[in-house]
CSV table of C-alpha atoms and ligand atoms in Angstrom, one decimal:
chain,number,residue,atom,x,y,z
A,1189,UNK,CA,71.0,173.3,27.4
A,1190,UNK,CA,74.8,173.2,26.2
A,1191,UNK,CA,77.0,169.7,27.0
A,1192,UNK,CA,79.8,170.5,28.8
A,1193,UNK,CA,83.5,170.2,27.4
A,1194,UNK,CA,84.9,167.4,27.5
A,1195,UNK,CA,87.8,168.0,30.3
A,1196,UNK,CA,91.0,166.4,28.5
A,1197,UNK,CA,94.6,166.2,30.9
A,1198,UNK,CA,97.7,165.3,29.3
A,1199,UNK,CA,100.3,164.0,29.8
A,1200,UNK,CA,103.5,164.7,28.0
A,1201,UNK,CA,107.9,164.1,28.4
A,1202,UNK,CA,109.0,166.4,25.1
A,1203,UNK,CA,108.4,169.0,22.8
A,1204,UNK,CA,105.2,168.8,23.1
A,1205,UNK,CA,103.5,169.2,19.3
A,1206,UNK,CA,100.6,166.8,19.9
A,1207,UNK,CA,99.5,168.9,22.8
A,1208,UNK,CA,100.0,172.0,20.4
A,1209,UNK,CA,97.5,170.4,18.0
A,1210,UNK,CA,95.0,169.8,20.5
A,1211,UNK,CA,95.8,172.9,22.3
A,1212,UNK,CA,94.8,174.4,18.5
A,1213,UNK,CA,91.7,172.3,17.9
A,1214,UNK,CA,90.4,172.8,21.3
A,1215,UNK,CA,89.9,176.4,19.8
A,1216,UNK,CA,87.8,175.2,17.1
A,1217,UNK,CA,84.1,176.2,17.2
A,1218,UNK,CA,81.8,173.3,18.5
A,1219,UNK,CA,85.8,171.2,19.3
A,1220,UNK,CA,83.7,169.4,22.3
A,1221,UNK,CA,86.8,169.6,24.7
A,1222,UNK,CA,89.2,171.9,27.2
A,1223,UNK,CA,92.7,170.9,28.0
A,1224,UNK,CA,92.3,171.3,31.8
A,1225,UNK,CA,95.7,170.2,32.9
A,1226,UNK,CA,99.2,169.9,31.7
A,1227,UNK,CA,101.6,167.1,33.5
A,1228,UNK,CA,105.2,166.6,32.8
A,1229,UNK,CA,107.6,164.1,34.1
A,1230,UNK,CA,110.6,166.7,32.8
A,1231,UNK,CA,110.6,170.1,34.3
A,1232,UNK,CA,112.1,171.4,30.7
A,1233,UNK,CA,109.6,169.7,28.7
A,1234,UNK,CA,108.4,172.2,25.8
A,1235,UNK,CA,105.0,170.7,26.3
A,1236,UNK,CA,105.0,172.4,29.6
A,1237,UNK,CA,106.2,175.8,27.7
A,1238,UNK,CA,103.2,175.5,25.0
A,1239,UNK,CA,100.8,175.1,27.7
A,1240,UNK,CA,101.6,178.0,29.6
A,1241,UNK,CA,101.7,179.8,27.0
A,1242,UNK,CA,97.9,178.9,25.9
A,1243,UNK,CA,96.7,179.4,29.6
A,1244,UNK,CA,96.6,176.4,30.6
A,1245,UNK,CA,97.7,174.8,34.1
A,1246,UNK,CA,100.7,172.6,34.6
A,1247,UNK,CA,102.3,170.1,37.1
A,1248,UNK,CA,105.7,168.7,37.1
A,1249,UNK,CA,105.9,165.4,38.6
A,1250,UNK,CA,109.2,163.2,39.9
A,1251,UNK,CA,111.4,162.2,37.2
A,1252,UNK,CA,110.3,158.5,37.4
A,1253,UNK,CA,106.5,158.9,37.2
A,1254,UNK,CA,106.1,156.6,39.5
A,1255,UNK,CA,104.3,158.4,42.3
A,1256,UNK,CA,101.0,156.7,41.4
A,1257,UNK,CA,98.5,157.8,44.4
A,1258,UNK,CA,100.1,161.3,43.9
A,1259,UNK,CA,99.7,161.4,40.0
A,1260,UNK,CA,96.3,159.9,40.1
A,1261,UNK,CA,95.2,163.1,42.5
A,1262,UNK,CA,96.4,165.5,40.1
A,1263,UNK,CA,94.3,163.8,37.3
A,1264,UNK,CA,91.2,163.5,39.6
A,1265,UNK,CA,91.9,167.1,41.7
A,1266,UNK,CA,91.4,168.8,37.7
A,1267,UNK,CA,88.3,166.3,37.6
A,1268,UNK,CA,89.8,164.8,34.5
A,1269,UNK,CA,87.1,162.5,31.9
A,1270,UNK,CA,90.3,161.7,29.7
A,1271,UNK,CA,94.0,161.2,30.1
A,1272,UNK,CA,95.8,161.8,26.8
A,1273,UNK,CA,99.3,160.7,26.5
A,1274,UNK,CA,100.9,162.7,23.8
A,1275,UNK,CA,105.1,161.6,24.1
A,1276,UNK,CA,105.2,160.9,27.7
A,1277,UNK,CA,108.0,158.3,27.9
A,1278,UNK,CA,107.3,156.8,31.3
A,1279,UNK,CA,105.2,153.7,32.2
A,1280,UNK,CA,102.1,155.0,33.3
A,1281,UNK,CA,101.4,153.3,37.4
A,1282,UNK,CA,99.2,150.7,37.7
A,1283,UNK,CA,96.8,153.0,40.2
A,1284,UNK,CA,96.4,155.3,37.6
A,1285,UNK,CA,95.2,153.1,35.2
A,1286,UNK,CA,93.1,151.6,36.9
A,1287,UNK,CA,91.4,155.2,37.7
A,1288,UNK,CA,91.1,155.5,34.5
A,1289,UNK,CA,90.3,152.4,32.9
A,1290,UNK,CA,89.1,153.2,29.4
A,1291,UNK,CA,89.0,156.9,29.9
A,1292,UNK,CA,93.2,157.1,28.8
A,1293,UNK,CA,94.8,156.8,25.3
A,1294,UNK,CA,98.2,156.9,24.3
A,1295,UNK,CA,99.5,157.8,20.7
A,1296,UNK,CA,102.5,155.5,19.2
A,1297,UNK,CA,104.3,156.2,16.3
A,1298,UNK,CA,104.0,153.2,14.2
A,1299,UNK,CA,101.3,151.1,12.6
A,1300,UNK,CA,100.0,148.6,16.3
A,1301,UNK,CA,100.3,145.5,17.1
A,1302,UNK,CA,103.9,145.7,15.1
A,1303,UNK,CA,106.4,148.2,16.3
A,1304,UNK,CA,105.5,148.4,19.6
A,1305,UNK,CA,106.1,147.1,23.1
A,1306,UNK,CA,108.8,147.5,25.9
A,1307,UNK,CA,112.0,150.6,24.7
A,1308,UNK,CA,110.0,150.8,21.3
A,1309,UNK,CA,110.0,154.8,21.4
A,1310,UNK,CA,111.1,157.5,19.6
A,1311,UNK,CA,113.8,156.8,16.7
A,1312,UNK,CA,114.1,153.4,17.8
A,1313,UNK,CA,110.5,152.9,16.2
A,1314,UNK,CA,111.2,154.6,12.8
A,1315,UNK,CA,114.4,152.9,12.8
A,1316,UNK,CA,112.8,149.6,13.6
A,1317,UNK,CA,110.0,150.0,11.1
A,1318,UNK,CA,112.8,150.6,8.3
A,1319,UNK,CA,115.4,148.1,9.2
A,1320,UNK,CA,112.1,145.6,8.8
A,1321,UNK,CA,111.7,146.9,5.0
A,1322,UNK,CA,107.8,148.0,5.6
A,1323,UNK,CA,106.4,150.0,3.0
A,1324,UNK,CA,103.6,151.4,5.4
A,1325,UNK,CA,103.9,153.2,9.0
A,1326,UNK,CA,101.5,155.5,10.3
A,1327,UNK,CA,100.6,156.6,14.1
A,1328,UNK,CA,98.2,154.4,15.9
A,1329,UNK,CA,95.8,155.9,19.1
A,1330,UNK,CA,95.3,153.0,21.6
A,1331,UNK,CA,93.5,152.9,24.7
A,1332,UNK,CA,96.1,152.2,27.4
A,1333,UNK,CA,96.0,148.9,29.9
A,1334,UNK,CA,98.7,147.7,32.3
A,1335,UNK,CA,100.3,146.2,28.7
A,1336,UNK,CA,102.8,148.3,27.0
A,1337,UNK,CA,101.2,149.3,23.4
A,1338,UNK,CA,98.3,146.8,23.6
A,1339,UNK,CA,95.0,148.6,24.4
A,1340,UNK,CA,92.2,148.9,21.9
A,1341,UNK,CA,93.4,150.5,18.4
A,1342,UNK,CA,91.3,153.3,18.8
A,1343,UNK,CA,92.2,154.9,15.7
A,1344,UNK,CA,95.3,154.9,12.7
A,1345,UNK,CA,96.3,156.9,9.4
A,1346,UNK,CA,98.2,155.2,7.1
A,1347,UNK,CA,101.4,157.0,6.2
A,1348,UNK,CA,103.7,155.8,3.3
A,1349,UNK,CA,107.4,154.8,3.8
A,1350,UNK,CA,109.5,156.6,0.8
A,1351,UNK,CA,112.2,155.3,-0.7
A,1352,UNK,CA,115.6,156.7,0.9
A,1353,UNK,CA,113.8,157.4,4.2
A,1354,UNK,CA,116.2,157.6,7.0
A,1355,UNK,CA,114.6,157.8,10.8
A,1356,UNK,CA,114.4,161.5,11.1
A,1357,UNK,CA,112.5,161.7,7.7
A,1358,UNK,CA,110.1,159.2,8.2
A,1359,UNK,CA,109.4,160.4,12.1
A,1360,UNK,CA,108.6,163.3,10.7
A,1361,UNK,CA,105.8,162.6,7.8
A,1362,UNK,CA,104.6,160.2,11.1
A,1363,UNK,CA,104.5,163.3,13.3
A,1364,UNK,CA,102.4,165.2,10.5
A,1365,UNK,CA,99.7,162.4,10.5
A,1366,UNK,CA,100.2,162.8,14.4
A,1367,UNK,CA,98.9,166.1,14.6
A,1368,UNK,CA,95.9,165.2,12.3
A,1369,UNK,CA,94.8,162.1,14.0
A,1370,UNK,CA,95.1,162.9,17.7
A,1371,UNK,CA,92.4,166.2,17.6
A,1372,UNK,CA,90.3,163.7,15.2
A,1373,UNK,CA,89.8,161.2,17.8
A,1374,UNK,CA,89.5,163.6,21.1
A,1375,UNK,CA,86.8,165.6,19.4
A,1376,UNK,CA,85.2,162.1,18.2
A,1377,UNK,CA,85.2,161.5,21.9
A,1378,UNK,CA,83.9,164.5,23.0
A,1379,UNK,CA,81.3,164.1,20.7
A,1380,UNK,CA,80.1,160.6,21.7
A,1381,UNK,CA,81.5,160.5,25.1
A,1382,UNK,CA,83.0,157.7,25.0
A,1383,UNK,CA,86.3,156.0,23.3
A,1384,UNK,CA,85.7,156.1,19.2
A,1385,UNK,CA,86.6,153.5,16.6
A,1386,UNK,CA,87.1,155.3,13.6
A,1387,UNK,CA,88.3,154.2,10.3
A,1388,UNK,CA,90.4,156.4,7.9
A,1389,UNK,CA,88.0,157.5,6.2
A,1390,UNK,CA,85.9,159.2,9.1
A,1391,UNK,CA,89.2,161.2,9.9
A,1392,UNK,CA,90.7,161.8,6.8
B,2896,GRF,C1,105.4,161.5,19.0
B,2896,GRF,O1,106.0,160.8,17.9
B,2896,GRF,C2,104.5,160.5,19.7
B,2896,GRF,O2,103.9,159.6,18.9
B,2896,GRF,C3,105.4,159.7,20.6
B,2896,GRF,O3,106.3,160.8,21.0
B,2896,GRF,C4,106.4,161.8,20.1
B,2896,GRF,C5,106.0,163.1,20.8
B,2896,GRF,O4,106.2,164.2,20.1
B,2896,GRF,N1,104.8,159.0,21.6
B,2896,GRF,P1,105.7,165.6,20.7
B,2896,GRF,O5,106.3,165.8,22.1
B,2896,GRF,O6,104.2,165.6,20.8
B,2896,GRF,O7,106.2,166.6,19.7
């Protein structure tokens, strides 16, 4: 008898490059998971681009995001077991959520509980996390509750802060971790069926 993939939505606001590396590792022999759905808040959003481009279906949703009974069918009409957020920059509704209660994660750029919260996104973070003199940043998977940034840590990697970083330098060596640590803990999921705590050196 074979286990059935894990059937993984995302949702995602920009480029799109997580969904790229799980679009990738989904590939992977034995991966444990299918992206079955694609949603977007931004009808230009290169995650949607990267998506169609692998096969895979998409929505576009109202600019707000906050349609929450409509959202909440997408996710359940694909028969969705996880909700990744991979760079989607609205707040998720409170109906969603609750649908999926411990079955959604959301990766932040920056080392959780510090750096996170309310407008703590994108440059702001890296610029944050400098500005504060830490020597250590690093991406942090967290299950996502009605509290911005505050779920379970499900997972981190540790990335160092160089001397002379400016945002766009650091964001980057974050976004390389990013692309390790986000298939890492969706397969570990897959493979256990249900949310993973892993340490760094289970992913590394
Ligand atoms: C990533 O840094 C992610 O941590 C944050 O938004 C960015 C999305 O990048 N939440 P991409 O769209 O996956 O390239």
């Amino acid at each position: 008898m074979t286990v059935a993939d894990l059937r993984v939505a995302v949702l995602a606001s920009g480029g799109g490059s997580n969904l790229q590396a799980l679009l990738d590792a989904a590939r992977d022999p034995g991966a444990g998971f299918k992206i079955v759905l694609v949603i977007s808040n931004r009808p230009d959003a290169g995650a949607l681009a990267r998506a169609g481009r692998a096969g895979v279906p998409t929505t576009t949703i109202p600019a707000d995001g906050q349609d929450g009974a409509g959202l909440a069918a997408l996710l359940q009409g694909a028969r969705a077991e996880l909700v990744v957020l991979a760079g989607y920059l609205k707040l998720v509704p409170p109906q969603v959520v609750a649908a999926f209660a411990g079955r959604m994660l959301n990766i932040h750029p920056a080392l959780l509980p510090a750096f996170g919260g309310p407008g703590m996104y994108g440059r702001r973070v890296h610029e944050a996390v400098l500005a504060s003199g830490a020597r250590l940043s690093g991406p942090t998977i967290h299950l996502v509750d009605e509290r911005y940034d505050q779920g379970r840590i499900l997972a981190q990697w540790p990335v160092p802060v160089a001397p002379g970083d400016d945002p766009d330098a650091l964001a980057a060596r974050v976004l390389e971790a990013e692309h390790r640590l986000l298939p890492a803990v969706v397969k570990a999921w897959a493979r256990t069926g249900e949310a993973p705590s892993l340490t760094f050196a289970e992913i590394a």
